[in-house]
Structures are given as C-alpha cells and as structure tokens.
Coordinates of C-alpha atoms and ligand atoms in Angstrom, one line a residue:
X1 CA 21.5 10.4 19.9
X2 CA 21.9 11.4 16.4
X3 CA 19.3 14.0 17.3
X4 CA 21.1 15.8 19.7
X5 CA 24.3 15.5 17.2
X6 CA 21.7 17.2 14.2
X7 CA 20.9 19.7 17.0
X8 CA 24.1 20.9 18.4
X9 CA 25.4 20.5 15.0
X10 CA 22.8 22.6 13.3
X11 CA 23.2 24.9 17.2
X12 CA 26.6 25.7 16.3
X13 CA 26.6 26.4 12.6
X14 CA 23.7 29.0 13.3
X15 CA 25.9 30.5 15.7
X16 CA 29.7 30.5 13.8
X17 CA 28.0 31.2 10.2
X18 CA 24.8 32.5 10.4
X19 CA 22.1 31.9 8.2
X20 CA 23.9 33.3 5.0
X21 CA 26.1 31.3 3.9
X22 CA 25.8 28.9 0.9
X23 CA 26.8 24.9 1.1
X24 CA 27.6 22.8 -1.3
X25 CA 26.5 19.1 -0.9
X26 CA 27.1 15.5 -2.7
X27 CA 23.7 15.0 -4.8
X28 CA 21.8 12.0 -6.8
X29 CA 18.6 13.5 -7.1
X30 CA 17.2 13.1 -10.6
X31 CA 17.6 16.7 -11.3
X32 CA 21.4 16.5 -9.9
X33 CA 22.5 13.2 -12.3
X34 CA 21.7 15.6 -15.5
X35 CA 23.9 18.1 -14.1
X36 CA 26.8 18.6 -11.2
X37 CA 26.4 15.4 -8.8
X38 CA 26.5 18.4 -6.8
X39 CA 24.4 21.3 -5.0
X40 CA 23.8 24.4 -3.5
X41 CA 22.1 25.4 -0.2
X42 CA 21.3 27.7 2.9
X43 CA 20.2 24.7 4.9
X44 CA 21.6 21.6 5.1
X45 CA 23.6 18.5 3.2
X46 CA 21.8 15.4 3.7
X47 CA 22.8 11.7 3.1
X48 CA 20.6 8.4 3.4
X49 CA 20.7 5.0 3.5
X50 CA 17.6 2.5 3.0
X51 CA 16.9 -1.1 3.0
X52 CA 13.9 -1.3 0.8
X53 CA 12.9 -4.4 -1.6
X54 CA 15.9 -6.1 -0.6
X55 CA 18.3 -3.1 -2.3
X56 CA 20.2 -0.9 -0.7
X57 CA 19.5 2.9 -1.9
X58 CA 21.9 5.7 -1.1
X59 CA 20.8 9.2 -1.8
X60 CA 22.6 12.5 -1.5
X61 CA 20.6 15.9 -1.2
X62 CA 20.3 19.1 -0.3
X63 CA 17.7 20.5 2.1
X64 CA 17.1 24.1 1.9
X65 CA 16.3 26.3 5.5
X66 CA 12.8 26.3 5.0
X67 CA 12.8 22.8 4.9
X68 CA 14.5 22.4 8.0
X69 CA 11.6 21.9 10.5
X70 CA 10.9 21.9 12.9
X71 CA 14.2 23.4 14.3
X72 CA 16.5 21.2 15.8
X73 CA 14.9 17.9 14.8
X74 CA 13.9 18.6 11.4
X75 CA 11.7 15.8 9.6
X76 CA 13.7 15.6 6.8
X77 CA 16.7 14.6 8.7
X78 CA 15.0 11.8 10.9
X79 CA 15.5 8.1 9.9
X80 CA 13.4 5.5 10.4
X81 CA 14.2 1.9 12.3
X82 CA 15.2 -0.3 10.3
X83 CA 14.1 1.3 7.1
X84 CA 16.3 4.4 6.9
X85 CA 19.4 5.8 8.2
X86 CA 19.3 9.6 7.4
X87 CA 22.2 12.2 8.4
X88 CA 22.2 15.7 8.3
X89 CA 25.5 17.8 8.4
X90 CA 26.6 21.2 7.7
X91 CA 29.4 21.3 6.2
X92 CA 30.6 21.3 2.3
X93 CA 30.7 17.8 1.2
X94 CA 29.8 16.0 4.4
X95 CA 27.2 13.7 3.2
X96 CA 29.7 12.5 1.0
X97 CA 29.8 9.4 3.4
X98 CA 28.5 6.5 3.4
X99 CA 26.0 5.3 6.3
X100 CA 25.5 2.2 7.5
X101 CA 22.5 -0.1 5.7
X102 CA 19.9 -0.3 8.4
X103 CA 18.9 -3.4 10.0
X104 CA 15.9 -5.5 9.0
X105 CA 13.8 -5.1 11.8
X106 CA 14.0 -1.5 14.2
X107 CA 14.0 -4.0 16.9
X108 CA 17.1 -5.8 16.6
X109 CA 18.3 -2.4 15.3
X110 CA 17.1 -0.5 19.1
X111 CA 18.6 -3.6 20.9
X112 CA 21.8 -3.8 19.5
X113 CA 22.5 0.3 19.7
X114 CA 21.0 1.0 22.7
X115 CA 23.5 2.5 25.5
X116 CA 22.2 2.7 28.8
X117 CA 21.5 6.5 29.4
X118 CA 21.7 9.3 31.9
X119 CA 19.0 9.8 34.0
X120 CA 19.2 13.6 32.4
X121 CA 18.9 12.0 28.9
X122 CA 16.2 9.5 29.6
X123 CA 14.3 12.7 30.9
X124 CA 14.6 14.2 27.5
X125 CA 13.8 11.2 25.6
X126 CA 10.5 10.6 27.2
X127 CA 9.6 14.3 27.5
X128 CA 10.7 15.4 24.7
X129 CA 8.2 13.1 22.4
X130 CA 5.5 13.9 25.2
X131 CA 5.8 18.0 25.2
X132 CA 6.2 17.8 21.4
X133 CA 3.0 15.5 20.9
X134 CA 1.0 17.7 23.7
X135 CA 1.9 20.7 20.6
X136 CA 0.8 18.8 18.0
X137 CA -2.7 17.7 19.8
X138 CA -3.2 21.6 20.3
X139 CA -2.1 22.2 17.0
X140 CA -4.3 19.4 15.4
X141 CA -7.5 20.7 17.8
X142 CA -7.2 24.4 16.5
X143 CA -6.4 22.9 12.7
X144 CA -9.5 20.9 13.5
X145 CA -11.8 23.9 14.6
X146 CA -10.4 26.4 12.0
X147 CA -11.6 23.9 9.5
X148 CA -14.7 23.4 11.3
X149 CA -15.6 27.3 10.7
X150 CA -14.3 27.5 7.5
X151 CA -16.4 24.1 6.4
X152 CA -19.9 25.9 7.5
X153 CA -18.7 28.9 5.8
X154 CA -17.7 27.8 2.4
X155 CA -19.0 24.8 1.5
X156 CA -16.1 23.5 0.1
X157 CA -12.8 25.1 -0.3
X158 CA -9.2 24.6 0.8
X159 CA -9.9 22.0 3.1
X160 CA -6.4 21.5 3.6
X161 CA -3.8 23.3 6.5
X162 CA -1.4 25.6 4.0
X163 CA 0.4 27.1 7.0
X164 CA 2.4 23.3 6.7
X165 CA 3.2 23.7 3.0
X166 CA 6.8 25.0 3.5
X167 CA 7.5 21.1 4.6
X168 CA 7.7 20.1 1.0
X169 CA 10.2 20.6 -1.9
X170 CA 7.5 21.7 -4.4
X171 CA 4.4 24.1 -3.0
X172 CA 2.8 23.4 -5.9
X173 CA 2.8 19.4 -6.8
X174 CA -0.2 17.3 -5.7
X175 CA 0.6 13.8 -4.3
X176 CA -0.5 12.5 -8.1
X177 CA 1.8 14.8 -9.6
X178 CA 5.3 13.9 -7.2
X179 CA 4.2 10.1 -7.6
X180 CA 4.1 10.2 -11.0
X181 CA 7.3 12.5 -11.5
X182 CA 8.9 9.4 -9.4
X183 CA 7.3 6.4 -10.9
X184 CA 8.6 7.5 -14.2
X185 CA 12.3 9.3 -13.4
X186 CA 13.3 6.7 -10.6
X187 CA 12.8 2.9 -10.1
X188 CA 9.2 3.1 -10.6
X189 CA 8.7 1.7 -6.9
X190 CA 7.4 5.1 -5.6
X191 CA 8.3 8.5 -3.4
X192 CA 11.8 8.3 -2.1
X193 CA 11.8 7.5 1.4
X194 CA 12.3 11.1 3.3
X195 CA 9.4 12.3 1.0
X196 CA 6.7 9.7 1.5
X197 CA 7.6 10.4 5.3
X198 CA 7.0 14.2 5.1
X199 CA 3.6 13.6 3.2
X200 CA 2.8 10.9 6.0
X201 CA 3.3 13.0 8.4
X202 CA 1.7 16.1 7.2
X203 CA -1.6 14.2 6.6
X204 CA -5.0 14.8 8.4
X205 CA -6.8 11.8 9.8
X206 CA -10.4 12.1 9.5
X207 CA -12.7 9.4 10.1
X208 CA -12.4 5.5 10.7
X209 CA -13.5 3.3 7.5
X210 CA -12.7 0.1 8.4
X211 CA -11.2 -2.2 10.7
X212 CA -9.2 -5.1 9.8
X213 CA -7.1 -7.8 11.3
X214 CA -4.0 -5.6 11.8
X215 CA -5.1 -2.5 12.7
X216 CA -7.6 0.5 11.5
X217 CA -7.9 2.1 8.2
X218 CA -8.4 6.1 8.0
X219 CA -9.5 8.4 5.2
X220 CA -7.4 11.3 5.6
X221 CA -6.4 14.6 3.7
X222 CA -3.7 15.8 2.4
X223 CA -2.9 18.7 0.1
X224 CA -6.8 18.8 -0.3
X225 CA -7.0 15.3 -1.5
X226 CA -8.2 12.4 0.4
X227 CA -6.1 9.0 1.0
X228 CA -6.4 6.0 3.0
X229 CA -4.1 5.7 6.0
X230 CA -3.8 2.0 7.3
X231 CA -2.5 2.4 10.7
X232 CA -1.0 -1.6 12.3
X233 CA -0.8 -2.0 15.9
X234 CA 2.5 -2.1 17.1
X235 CA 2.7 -5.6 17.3
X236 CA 1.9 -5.8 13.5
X237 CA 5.4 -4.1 12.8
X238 CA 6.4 -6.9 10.4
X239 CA 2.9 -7.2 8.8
X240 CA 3.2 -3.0 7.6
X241 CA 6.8 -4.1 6.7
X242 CA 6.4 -6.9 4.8
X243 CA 3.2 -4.8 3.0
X244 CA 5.4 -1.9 2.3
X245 CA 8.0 -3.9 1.1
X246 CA 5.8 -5.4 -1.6
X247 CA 4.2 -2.3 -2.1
X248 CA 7.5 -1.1 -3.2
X249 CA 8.5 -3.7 -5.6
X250 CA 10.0 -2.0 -8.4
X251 CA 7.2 -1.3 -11.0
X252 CA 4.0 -2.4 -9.7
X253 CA 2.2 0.1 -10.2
X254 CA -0.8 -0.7 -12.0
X255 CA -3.9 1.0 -12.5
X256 CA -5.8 -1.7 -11.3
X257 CA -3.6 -2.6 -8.1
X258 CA -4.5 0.0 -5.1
X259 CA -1.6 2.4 -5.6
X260 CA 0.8 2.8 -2.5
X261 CA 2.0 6.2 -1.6
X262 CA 3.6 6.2 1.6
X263 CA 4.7 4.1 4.4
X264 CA 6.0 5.7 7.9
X265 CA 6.8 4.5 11.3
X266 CA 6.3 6.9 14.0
X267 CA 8.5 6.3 17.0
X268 CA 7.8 8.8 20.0
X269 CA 9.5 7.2 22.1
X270 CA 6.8 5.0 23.8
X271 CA 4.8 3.7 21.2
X272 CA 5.5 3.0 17.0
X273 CA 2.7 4.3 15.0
X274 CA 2.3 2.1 12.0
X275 CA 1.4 3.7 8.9
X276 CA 0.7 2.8 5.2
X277 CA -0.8 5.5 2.9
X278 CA -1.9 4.5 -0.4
X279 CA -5.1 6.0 -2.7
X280 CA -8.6 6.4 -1.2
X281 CA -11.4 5.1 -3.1
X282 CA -15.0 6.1 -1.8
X283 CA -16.8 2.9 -2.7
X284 CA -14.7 0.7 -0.9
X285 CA -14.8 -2.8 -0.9
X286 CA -16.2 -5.0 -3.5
X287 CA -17.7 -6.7 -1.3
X288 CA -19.6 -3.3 0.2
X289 CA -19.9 -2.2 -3.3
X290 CA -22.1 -5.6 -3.9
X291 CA -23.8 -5.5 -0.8
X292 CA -25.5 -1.9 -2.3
X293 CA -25.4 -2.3 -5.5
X294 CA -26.4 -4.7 -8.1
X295 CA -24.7 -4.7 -11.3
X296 CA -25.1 -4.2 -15.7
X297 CA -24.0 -6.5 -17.7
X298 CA -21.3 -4.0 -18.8
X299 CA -20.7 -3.1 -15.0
X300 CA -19.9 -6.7 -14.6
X301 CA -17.4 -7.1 -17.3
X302 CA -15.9 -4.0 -16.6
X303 CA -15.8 -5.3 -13.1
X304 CA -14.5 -8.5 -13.6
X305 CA -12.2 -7.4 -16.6
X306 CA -10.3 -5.1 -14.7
X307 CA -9.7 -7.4 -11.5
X308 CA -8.4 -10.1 -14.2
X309 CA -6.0 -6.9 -15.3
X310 CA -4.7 -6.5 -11.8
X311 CA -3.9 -10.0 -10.9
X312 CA -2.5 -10.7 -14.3
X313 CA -0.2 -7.6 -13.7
X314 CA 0.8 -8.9 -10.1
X315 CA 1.2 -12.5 -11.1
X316 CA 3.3 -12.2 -14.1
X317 CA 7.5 -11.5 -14.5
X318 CA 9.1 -8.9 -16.4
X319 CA 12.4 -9.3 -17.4
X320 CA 15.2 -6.8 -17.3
X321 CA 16.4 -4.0 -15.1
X322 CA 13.0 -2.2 -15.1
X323 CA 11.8 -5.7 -14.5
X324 CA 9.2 -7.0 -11.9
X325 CA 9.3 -10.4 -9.7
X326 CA 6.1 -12.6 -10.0
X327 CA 4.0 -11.9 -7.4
X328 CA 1.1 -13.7 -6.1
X329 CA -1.6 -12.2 -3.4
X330 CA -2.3 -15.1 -1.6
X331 CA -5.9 -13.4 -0.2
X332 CA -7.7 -12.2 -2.3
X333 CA -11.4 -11.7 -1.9
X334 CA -13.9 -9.5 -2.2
X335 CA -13.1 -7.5 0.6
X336 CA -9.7 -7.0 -0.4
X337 CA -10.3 -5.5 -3.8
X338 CA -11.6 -1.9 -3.7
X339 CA -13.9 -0.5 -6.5
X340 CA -12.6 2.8 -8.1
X341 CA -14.9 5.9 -9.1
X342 CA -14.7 4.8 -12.6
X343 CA -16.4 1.1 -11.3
X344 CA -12.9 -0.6 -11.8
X345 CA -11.2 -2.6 -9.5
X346 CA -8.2 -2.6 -7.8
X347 CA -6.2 -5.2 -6.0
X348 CA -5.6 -4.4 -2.5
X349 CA -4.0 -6.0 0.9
X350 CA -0.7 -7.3 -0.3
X351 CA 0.4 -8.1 3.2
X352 CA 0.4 -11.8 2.8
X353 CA 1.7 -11.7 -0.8
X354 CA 5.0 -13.7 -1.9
X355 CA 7.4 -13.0 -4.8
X356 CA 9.3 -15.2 -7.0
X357 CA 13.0 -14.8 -7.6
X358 CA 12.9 -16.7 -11.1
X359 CA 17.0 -16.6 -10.9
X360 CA 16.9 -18.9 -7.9
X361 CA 13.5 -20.4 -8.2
X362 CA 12.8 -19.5 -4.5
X363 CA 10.1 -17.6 -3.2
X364 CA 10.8 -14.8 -1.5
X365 CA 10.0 -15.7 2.2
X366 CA 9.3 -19.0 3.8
X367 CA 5.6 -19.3 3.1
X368 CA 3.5 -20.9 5.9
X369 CA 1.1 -23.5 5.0
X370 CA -2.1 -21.9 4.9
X371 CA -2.6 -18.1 5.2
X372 CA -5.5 -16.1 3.9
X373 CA -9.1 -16.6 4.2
X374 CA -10.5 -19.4 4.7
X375 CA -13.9 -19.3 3.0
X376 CA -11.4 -18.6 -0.4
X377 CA -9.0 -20.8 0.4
X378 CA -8.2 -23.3 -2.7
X379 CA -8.7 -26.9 -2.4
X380 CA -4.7 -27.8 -2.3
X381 CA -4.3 -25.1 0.5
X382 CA -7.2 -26.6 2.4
X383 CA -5.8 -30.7 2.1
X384 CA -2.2 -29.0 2.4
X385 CA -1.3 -31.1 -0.8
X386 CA 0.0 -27.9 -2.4
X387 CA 3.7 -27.7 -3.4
X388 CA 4.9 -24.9 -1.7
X389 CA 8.3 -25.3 -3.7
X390 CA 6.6 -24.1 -6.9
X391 CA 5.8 -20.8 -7.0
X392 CA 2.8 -21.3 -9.8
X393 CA 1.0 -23.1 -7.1
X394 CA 0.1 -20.1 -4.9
X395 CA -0.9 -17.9 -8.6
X396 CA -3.1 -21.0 -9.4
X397 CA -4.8 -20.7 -5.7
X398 CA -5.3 -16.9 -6.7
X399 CA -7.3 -18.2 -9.7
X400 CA -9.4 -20.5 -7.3
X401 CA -10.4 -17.0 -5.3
X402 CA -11.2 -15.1 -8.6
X403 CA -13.3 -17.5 -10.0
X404 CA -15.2 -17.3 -6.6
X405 CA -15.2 -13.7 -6.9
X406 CA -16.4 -13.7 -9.9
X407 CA -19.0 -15.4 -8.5
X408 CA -20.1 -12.9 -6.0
X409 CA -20.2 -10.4 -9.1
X410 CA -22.2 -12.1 -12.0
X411 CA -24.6 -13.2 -9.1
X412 CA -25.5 -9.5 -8.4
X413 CA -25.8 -8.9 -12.4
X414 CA -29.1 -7.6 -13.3
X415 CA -29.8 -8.3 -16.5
X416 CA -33.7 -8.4 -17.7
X417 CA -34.4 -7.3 -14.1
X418 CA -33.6 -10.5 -12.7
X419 CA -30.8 -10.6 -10.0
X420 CA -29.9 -12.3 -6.6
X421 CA -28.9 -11.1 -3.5
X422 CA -25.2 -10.6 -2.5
X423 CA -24.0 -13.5 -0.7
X424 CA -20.7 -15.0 0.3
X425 CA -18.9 -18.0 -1.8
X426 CA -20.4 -21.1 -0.2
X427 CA -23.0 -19.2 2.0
X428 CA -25.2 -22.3 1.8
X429 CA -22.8 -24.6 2.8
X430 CA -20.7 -23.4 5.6
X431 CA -21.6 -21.4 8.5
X432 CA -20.3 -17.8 9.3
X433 CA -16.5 -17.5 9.9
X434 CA -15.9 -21.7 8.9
X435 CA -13.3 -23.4 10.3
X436 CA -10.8 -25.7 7.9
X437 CA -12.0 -28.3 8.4
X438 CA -15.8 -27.4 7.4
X439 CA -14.2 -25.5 4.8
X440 CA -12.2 -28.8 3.8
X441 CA -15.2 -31.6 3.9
X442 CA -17.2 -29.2 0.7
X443 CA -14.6 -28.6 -1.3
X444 CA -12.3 -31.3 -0.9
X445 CA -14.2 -34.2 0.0
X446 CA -17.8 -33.1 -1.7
X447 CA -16.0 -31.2 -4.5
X448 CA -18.9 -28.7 -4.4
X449 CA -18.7 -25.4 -5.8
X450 CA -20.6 -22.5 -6.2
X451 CA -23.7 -22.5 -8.4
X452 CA -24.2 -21.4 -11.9
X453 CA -28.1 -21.0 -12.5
X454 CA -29.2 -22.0 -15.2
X455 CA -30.4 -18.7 -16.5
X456 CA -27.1 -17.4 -16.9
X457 CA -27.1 -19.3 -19.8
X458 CA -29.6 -17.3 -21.5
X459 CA -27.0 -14.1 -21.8
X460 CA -24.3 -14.6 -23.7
X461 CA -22.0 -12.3 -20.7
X462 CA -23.6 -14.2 -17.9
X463 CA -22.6 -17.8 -19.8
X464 CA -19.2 -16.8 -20.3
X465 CA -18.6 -15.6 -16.8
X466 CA -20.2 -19.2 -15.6
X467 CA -17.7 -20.9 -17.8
X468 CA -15.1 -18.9 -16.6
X469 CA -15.8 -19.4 -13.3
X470 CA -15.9 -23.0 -13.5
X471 CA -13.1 -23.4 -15.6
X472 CA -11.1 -21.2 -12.1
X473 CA -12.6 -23.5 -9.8
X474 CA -10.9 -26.7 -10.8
X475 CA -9.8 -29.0 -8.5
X476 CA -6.6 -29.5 -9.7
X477 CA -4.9 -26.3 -9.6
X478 CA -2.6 -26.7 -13.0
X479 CA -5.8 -26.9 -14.9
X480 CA -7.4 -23.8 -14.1
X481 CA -6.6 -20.9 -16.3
X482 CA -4.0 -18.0 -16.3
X483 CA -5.1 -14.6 -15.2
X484 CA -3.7 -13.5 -18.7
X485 CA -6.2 -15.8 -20.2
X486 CA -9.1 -14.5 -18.6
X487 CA -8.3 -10.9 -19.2
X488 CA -7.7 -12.1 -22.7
X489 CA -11.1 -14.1 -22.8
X490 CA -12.9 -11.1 -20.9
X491 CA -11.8 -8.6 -23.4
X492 CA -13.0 -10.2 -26.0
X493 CA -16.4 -10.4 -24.7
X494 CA -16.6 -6.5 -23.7
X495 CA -15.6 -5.9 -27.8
X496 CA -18.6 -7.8 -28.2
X497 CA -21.0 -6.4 -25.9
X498 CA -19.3 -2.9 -27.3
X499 CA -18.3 -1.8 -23.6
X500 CA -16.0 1.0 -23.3
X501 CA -13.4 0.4 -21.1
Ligands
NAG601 C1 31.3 14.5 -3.2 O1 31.7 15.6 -3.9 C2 33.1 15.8 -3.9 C3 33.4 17.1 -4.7 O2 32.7 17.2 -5.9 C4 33.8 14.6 -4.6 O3 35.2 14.8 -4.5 C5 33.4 13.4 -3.8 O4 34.0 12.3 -4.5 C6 31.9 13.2 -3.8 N1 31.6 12.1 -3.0 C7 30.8 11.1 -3.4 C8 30.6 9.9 -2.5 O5 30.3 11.1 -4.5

C-alpha cells in the first residue's frame, strides 16, 4: 500500500511539476550535519526509520531522479519488514516526519497491518512481483550471455553490468571504499540501511560454495569485485536477523572478523529471500584450507595469531559511546573461520553469538542450553553445568574450541618435513556427526583431549602451541586462558621466530 501511495504520489508530481523543479528536503547525511540539515533535489525527499542493534536510527535524505528506479517503485524508497520503514514524498520538507519504528519481526509486522484486499488489488500484488521477476530473469539471462561473450573475448575485463550503475550515489566508489567512508564517518556498524539494500540487490550470483545449516552461500559480483552472499531459507528469517543484527554491532569491524557488508530481505510477494553479504575469501574454510594444505611454522603462527586477534576483538568490551558489547561466538570451529589471501584468519558465522550488556549484566537474548557444534562443544556445555547467568562462561567455552583448533592447525605444521594428516578434534574417539552423549562420556567422564606428540616438543613454535592448547582445554572453564593472553603469548613467539605479520 505505501507503494501505490510512492506511485501515485510520484504519478502526480510528474504530471503538476514536471521534472524541473528543485526540492528541498530534511537531511542527516554526514555531508548534510557539516552544512544546512537541509538539501536540494530533482527527485525525491526521503525519510527512514530502522530498528537495528536494538537503536532506533532515523535518517533524512535526498534522492536525486536518477536514483529513482525503477519508476514507480523505486529501490531506494522500499522498506524492509521489520527492519526498515522508508517513505518517499515530494514535496519541500515532507520527510520532516517521523515514521513509525518497525516491528521486530516482518511477521508480526504483516499480521498486524494487513487489511483484507480487493480482488483488483490482490491481482496486482501477486502479478506485479511475478511480471517484474519474469523481467529480471530476462534481464539476468541476457546480463548472463553478454558476459559470457565478453568473458571468451577478453580474458578478463569489466566483468561487472555498468548499464545498473546509475542505482548508486557515487559511480565511482567500490564497496571497500563506501564501507570504509561509513565505518569511519558513522557508528562504525556499516552501510546505512537503503545502501546495503541497493548493493544487495544489484549483485550477481555466480556459483554455489557451500551449503550450510540455514541455507546456501554464493560468491557473487558486484562492481567487479566478488562477495559472498549467504542466502537463509525462509524459515531461517530470525537466524539472518539475529546474524545481521550482530553483524552490525557498533564497531566490530575487525580485520580478522569476516567483514559484513550487507543484509537484505527480498519480499516478492510469495516468498522472502534471505540475504547476508559480507567479504569473499577464495580459500574458504580453515578447515578446507587444512584439508589441502599443510602448513610453515610461520603459516602456523600467523594462522593461529590472527584467529586469537579476532576472538580477542569479539570477546572483549569497549567503553564509551564508540564502545562495543562483549561478544562471544558460541561456534566456532574450523569451518566457521575463513582463511584470507594474506593466510590470516577471520572469524565467521556469528549467528549463534550472544552479547553482554555489562550495565545490566544480562546477556543479550535468552541463551539456550547448548547450541553449536557438538564435536567443539566445551565440557560445561556438554554436562550442562555451565552458568548461563555469567556471561564469561560462554568466552571461556570459546577458548575450549580454539585450543581444539589450534589443534587441527599445529597438527598440519610441517616442520622438518614431518607432518600429519588433517583430521577432526577427537577423530579417534567419536564417530562422524557424535551425539552428546558420546561427545559427553570422552570429555567429561574420560577427560580425554586431543593429543600433543611428543615431537612437538622438539620446535620451540610447535611446544608452545602444545602448551597453549592444553592450557585452552582445561576442564574447568575459569582456568583456561584469555584470548588476549594468547594473542599476547602468540606475538611474542612470532618476534621470536621473526615472522612478519
Ligand atoms: C525540516 O526542515 C525545516 C526547514 O529547515 C525545519 O523547520 C524543520 O524543523 C525540519 N524538521 C526536522 C524534523 O528536522
């Protein structure tokens, strides 16, 4: 419904003013704060409201002609369930009001302002999405072949569909450059909402990568770069929600936590398309990255130092109004850390993470008992003798799965020619896909733990990792040690080894 009010709005002021004259809108873009609060377009005045990380963000803008696509319905002036309320008006000043905050979840939002329609409205709703998707197929098939023909023909150049460029404020800014102009001028939690949907929407999927428990993950292209697109099923809306919500946490951004660029739910009408963009990294996993290759000494620190850098990043508080909450991930494992170009790591699958509100000493969402993996899963989680009331508990089960990943790396470490095979934490003492309880008798009852060979000793890397490891493998949770300490610990050693990093 506030389609057709965009439409008939945008109908009429085509038709009483033409396309000439100039409108002044409300504006707190970056650029507007240093000046006016105020400013000047040919298109359209734009207000929004968004429920992101538990804050409510208003922003007033102006959206120019060109970016008023396509007509009608442009992107820029859809919201998005539950996430976003956008409106678009035409008039001097008229986003100078406030919208309504959107409701948690689209659902309740659809269910409580649904009226029952027209049979002539219903038609449009459901063809409407189907003649406009029917376009887009054609138009993705001929983007598809064009590129085809211009792939044989030159190897490699302008991958990317420019005949969509006019969607986005700047022609010229790659996705690095309008993250990092955001990250550093706004809240530090990323693209503002009505951007990250245009560059969602304007990417090209291109081949499946990976399948996970909520869904598929895509390498696509955009602007002649590739990302990964994580796409839920629909029944995983609060999964890609509660992942884009922590994704967003002001100032997360790390260089060794995956960095998050976009997260967009499509609704045509039928079906929601799910979709989380965030950086593509060619060697994927760690745990496909171990499977292929073994490792140097120096690839192993540089490995495990950086993973340490990540966590200790996520875990730990910052104070103040560019502050971060604790966070802690809650699964990690080697599958869910992915291995840079530059053989560092980065922290991935923060669907299951929690965060600490220090002020209250809650945690963010009513944890459930045991989530995660269970092959990683710490000794407390297993018995269920962890205190979910204290939010160091869940960092100190993070430790636990580090150590055990830390495992998997200094295993594959080749150093004197010697080196195992990849295998799994516990590969010799579990069977494939263990249950609890298995899981529960070895490391709870049999306190076993992975093995440190006895060569290991004989380098002084190798020895520390051992050490490490065991000192992250401790029964008792409090004893194990911080992430801070490890990255501390770790840094050291690559000073000593002389390891660039
Ligand atoms: C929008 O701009 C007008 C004119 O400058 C101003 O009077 C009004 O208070 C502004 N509204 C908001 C919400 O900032």
């Amino acid at each position: 419904m506030a389609n057709t009010r965009v439409l008939s709005a945008a109908v009429i002021h085509a038709v009483l003013w033409g396309a000439c004259d100039a409108l002044w809108c409300n504006c707190t873009t970056i650029q507007c704060r240093k000046t006016s609060l105020q400013c000047e377009t040919d298109g359209a005045c734009m207000t929004s409201t968004s429920f992101i990380d538990s804050q409510e963000q208003h922003v007033r803008a102006c959206i120019n002609q060109d970016d008023l696509v396509p007509p009608g319905q442009p992107f820029f002036c859809l919201g998005a369930a539950g996430l976003l309320n956008i409106y678009c008006c035409y008039t001097d000043y008229c986003n100078s009001i406030d919208l309504q905050v959107p409701f948690a979840t689209s659902r309740a939002g659809l269910e409580a302002g649904v009226e029952p329609w027209g049979p002539v409205e219903l038609m449009a709703v459901i063809a409407g999405p189907v003649f406009l998707l029917c376009v887009l197929l054609m138009v993705g098939v001929f983007i598809f072949q064009y590129h085809q023909r211009a792939y044989s023909h030159r190897q490699r150049l302008e991958v990317e569909d420019t005949s969509c460029d006019h969607l986005y404020m700047a022609k010229d800014k790659t996705l690095q450059d309008l993250i990092y102009d955001m990250s550093t001028s706004g809240s530090g939690s990323g693209l503002p909402l009505f951007v990250q949907r245009t560059v969602a929407r304007t990417i090209v999927l291109q081949e499946i990568i990976g399948k996970g428990r909520f869904g598929e993950v895509w390498r696509g292209r955009w602007r002649g770069g590739d990302v990964a697109v994580k796409i839920f099923s629909s029944r995983e809306e609060r999964s890609w929600f509660r992942e884009a919500e922590i994704y967003q946490t002001i100032m997360l951004r790390h260089e060794n936590i995956l960095g998050f660029i976009a997260a967009d739910n499509k609704d045509n009408g039928t079906w929601t398309q799910l979709w989380l963009v965030s950086d593509y990294h060619e060697h994927g996993s760690l745990f496909d990255y171990l499977n292929r290759y073994s490792v140097t000494i120096e690839g192993m620190i540089k490995l495990a130092l950086s993973a340490a850098s990540g966590l200790a990043h996520l875990h730990m508080e910052i104070l103040g109004t560019q502050g971060k909450p604790g966070i802690a991930h809650r699964d990690l494992k080697s599958k869910n850390i992915l291995v840079k170009k530059n053989c560092t790591c980065a922290i991935a699958d923060l669907g299951l993470a929690v965060r600490h509100d220090s002020s209250s000493d809650t945690i963010d969402i009513a944890p459930n008992q045991r989530v995660g993996t269970k092959r990683y899963m710490a000794p407390e989680v297993l018995d269920e003798s962890i205190n979910m009331m204290h939010f160091d508990s869940f960092k100190c089960a993070d430790i636990y799965a580090l150590g055990l990943v830390y495992w998997e790396i200094a295993r594959r470490c080749n150093s004197g020619g010697v080196h195992e095979d990849y295998q799994l934490p516990f590969y010799d003492l579990v069977p494939s896909d263990p249950s609890i309880e298995e899981m529960r008798k070895v490391v709870c009852d049999q306190k076993l733990r992975p093995n440190v060979p006895n060569w290991w000793q004989s380098y002084e890397a190798l020895r520390v990792m051992g050490k490490i490891m065991r000192e992250c493998l401790y029964s008792n949770g409090a004893a194990r040690l911080t992430a801070l300490r490890i990255k501390k610990t770790l840094s050291q050693l690559s000073v000593q080894e002389d390891i660039k990093v």
